[in-house]
XYZ file of N, CA and C in Angstrom:
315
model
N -6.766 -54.023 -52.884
C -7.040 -53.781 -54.275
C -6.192 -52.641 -54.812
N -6.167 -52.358 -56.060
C -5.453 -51.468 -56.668
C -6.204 -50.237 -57.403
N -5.646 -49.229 -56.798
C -6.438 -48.129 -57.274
C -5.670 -47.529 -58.265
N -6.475 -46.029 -59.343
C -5.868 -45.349 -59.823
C -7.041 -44.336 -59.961
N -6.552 -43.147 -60.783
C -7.381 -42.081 -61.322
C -7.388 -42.286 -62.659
N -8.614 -42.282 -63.503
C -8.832 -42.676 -64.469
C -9.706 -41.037 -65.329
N -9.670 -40.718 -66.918
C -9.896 -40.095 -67.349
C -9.442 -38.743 -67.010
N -8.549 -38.032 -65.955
C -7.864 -37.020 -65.647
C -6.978 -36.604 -67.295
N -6.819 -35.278 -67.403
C -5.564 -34.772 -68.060
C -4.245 -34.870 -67.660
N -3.940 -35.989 -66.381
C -2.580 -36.122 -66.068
C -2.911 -37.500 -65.080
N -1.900 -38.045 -65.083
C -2.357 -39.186 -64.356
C -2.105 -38.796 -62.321
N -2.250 -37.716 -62.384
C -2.359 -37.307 -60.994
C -3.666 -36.653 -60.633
N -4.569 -36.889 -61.712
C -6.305 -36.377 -61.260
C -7.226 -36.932 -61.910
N -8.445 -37.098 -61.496
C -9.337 -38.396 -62.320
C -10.288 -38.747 -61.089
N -11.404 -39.909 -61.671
C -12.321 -40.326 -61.467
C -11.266 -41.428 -60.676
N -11.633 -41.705 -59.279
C -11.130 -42.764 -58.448
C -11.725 -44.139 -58.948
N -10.732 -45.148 -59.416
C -11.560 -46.451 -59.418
C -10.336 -47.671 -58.324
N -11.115 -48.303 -58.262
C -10.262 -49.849 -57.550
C -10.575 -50.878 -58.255
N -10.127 -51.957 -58.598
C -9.630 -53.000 -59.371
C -9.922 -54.275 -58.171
N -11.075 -54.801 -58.331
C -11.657 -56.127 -57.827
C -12.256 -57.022 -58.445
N -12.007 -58.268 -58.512
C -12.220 -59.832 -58.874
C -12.219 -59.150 -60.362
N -10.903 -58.637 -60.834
C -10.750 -58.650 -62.711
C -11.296 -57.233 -63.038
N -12.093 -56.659 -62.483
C -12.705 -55.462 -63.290
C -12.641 -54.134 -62.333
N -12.123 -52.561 -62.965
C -12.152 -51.565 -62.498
C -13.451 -51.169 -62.026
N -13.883 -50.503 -61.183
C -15.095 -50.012 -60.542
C -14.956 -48.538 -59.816
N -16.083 -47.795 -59.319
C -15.854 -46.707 -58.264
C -16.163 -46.279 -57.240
N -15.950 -45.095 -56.775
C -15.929 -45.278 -55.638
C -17.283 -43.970 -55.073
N -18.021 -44.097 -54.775
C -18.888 -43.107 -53.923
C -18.543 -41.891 -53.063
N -19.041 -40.918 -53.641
C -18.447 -39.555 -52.442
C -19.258 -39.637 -51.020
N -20.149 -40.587 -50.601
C -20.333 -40.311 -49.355
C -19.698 -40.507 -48.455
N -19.781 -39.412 -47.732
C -18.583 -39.601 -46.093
C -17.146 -38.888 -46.965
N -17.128 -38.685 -48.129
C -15.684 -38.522 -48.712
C -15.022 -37.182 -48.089
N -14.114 -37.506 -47.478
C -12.834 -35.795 -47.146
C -11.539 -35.981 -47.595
N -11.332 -35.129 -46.836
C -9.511 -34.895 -47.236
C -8.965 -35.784 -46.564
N -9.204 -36.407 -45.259
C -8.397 -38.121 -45.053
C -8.140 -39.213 -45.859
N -9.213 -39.237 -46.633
C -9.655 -40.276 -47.496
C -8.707 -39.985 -48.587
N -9.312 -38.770 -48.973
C -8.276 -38.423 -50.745
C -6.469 -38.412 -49.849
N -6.024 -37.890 -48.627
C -5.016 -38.080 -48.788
C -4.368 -39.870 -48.816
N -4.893 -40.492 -48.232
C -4.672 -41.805 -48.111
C -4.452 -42.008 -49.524
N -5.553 -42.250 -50.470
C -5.571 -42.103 -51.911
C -3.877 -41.750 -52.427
N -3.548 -40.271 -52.720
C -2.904 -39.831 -52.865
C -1.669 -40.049 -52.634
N -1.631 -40.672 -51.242
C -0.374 -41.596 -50.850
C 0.056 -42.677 -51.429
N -1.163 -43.720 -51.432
C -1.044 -44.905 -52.433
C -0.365 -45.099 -53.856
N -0.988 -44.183 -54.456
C -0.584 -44.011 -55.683
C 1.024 -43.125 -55.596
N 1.383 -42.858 -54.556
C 3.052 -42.170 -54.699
C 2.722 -40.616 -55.284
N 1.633 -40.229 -54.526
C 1.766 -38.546 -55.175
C 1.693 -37.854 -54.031
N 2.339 -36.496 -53.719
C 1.425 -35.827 -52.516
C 0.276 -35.674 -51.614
N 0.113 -34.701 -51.152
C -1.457 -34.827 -50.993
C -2.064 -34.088 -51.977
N -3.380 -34.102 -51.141
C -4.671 -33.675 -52.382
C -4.959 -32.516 -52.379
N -4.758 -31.934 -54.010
C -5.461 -30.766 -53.888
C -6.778 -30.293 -53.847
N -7.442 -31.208 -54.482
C -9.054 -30.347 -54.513
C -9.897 -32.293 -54.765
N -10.579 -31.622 -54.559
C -11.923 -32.703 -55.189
C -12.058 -31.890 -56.263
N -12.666 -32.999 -57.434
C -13.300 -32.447 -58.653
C -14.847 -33.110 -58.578
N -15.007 -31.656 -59.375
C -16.861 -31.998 -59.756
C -16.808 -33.521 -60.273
N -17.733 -34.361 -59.583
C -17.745 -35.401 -60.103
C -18.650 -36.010 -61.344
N -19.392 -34.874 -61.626
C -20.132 -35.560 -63.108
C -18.999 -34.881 -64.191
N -18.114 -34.096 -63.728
C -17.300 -33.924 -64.754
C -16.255 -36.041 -65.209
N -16.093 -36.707 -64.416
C -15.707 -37.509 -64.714
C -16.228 -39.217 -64.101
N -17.783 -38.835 -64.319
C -18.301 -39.966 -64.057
C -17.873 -40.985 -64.699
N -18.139 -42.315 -64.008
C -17.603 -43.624 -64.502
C -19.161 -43.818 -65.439
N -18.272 -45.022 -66.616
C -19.354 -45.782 -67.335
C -19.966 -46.485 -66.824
N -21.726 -46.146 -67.541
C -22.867 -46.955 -66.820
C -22.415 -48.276 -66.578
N -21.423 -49.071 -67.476
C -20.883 -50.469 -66.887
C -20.409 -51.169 -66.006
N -19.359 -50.016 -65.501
C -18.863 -50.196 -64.342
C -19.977 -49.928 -63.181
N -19.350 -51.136 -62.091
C -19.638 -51.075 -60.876
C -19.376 -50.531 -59.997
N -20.470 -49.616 -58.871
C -19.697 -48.711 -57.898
C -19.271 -50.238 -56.958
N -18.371 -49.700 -56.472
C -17.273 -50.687 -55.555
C -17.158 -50.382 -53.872
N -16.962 -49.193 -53.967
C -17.016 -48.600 -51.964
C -18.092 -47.610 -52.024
N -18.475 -47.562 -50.686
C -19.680 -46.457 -50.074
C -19.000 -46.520 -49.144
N -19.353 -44.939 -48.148
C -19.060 -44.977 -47.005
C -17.819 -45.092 -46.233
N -16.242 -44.639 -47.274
C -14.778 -44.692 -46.648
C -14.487 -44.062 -45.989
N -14.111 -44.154 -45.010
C -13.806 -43.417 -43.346
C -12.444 -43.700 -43.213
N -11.423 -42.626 -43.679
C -10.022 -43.324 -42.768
C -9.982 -42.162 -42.343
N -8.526 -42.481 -41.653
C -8.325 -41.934 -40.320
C -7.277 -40.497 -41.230
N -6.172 -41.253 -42.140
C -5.705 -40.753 -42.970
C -4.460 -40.780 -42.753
N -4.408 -42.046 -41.944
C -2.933 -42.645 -41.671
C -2.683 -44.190 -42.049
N -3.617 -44.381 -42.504
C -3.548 -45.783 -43.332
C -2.316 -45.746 -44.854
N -2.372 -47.058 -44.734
C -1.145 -47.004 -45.656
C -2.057 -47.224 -47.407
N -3.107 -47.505 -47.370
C -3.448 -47.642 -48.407
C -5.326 -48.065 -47.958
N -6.086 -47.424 -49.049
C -7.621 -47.836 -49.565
C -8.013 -48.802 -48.211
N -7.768 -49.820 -48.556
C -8.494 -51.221 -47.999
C -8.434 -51.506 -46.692
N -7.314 -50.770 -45.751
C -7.233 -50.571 -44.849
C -8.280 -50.037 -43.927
N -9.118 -48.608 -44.765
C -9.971 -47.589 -44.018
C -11.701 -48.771 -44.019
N -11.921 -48.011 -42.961
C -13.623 -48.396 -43.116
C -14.034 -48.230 -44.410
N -14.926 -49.102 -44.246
C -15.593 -48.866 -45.983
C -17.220 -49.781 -45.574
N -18.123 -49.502 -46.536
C -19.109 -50.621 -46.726
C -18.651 -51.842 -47.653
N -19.474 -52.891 -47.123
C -19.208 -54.132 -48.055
C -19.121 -53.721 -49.337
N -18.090 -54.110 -50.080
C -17.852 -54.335 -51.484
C -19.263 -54.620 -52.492
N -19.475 -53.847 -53.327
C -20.166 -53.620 -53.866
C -21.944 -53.048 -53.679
N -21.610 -52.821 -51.841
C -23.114 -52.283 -51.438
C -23.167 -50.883 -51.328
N -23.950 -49.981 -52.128
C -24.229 -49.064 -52.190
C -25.363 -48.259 -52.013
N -25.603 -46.682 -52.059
C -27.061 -46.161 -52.164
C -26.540 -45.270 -53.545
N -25.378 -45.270 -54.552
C -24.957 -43.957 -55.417
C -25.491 -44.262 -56.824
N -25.353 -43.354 -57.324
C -25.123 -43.426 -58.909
C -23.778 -42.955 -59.348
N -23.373 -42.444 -60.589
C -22.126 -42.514 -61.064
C -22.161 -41.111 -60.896
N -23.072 -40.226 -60.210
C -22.743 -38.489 -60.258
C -22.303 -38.487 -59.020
N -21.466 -39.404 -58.254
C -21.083 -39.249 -57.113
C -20.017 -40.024 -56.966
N -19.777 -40.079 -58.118
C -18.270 -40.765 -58.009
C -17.392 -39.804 -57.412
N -15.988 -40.251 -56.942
C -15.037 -39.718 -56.299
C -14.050 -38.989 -57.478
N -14.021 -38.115 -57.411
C -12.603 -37.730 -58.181
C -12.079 -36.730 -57.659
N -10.699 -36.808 -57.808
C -9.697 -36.284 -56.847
C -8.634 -35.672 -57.796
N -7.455 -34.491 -57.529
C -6.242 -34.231 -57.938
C -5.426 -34.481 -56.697
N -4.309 -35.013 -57.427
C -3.250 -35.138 -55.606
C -1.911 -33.896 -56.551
N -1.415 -33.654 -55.458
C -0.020 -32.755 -56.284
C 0.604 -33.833 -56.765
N 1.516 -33.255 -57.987
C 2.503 -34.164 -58.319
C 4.152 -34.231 -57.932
């Protein structure tokens, strides 16, 4: 799937979403570290990561669907879909636990 950071002041920080069957969704901070955001960070062609951001600063809309729980990479994956994850669309979150990340630019 295809990720990006969404609602950031630069398109190198934002609320993590992935792009499945047509519609953007997000992603859950549980289990979330710095493997994970660097993988992230890679994907998208930016450095690594600088920080996590507060995530109710850029919660996703009640519309959207959370999409991953539970991403475990190693942080040598070449991209998202690669790392452990829970089944697509099974969760325990709400949207104050969305993922958001800065990677350097």
């Amino acid at each position: 799937f295809t990720v990006r950071l969404a609602d950031g002041i630069a398109d190198f920080q934002g609320r993590l979403e992935i792009y499945y069957e047509g519609e953007w969704g997000t992603v859950c901070n549980d289990g979330w570290d710095y493997n994970n955001a660097r993988v992230v960070c890679n994907q998208l062609g930016y450095g690594y990561p600088l920080q996590s951001l507060i995530s109710s600063g850029y919660q996703g809309d009640t519309y959207q669907r959370i999409f991953l729980d539970n991403v475990d990479c190693s942080g040598s994956e070449s991209s998202l879909p690669w790392c452990s994850h829970s089944t697509i669309g099974v969760h325990n979150c709400g949207h104050s636990q969305d993922v958001a990340l800065e990677c350097s630019s």
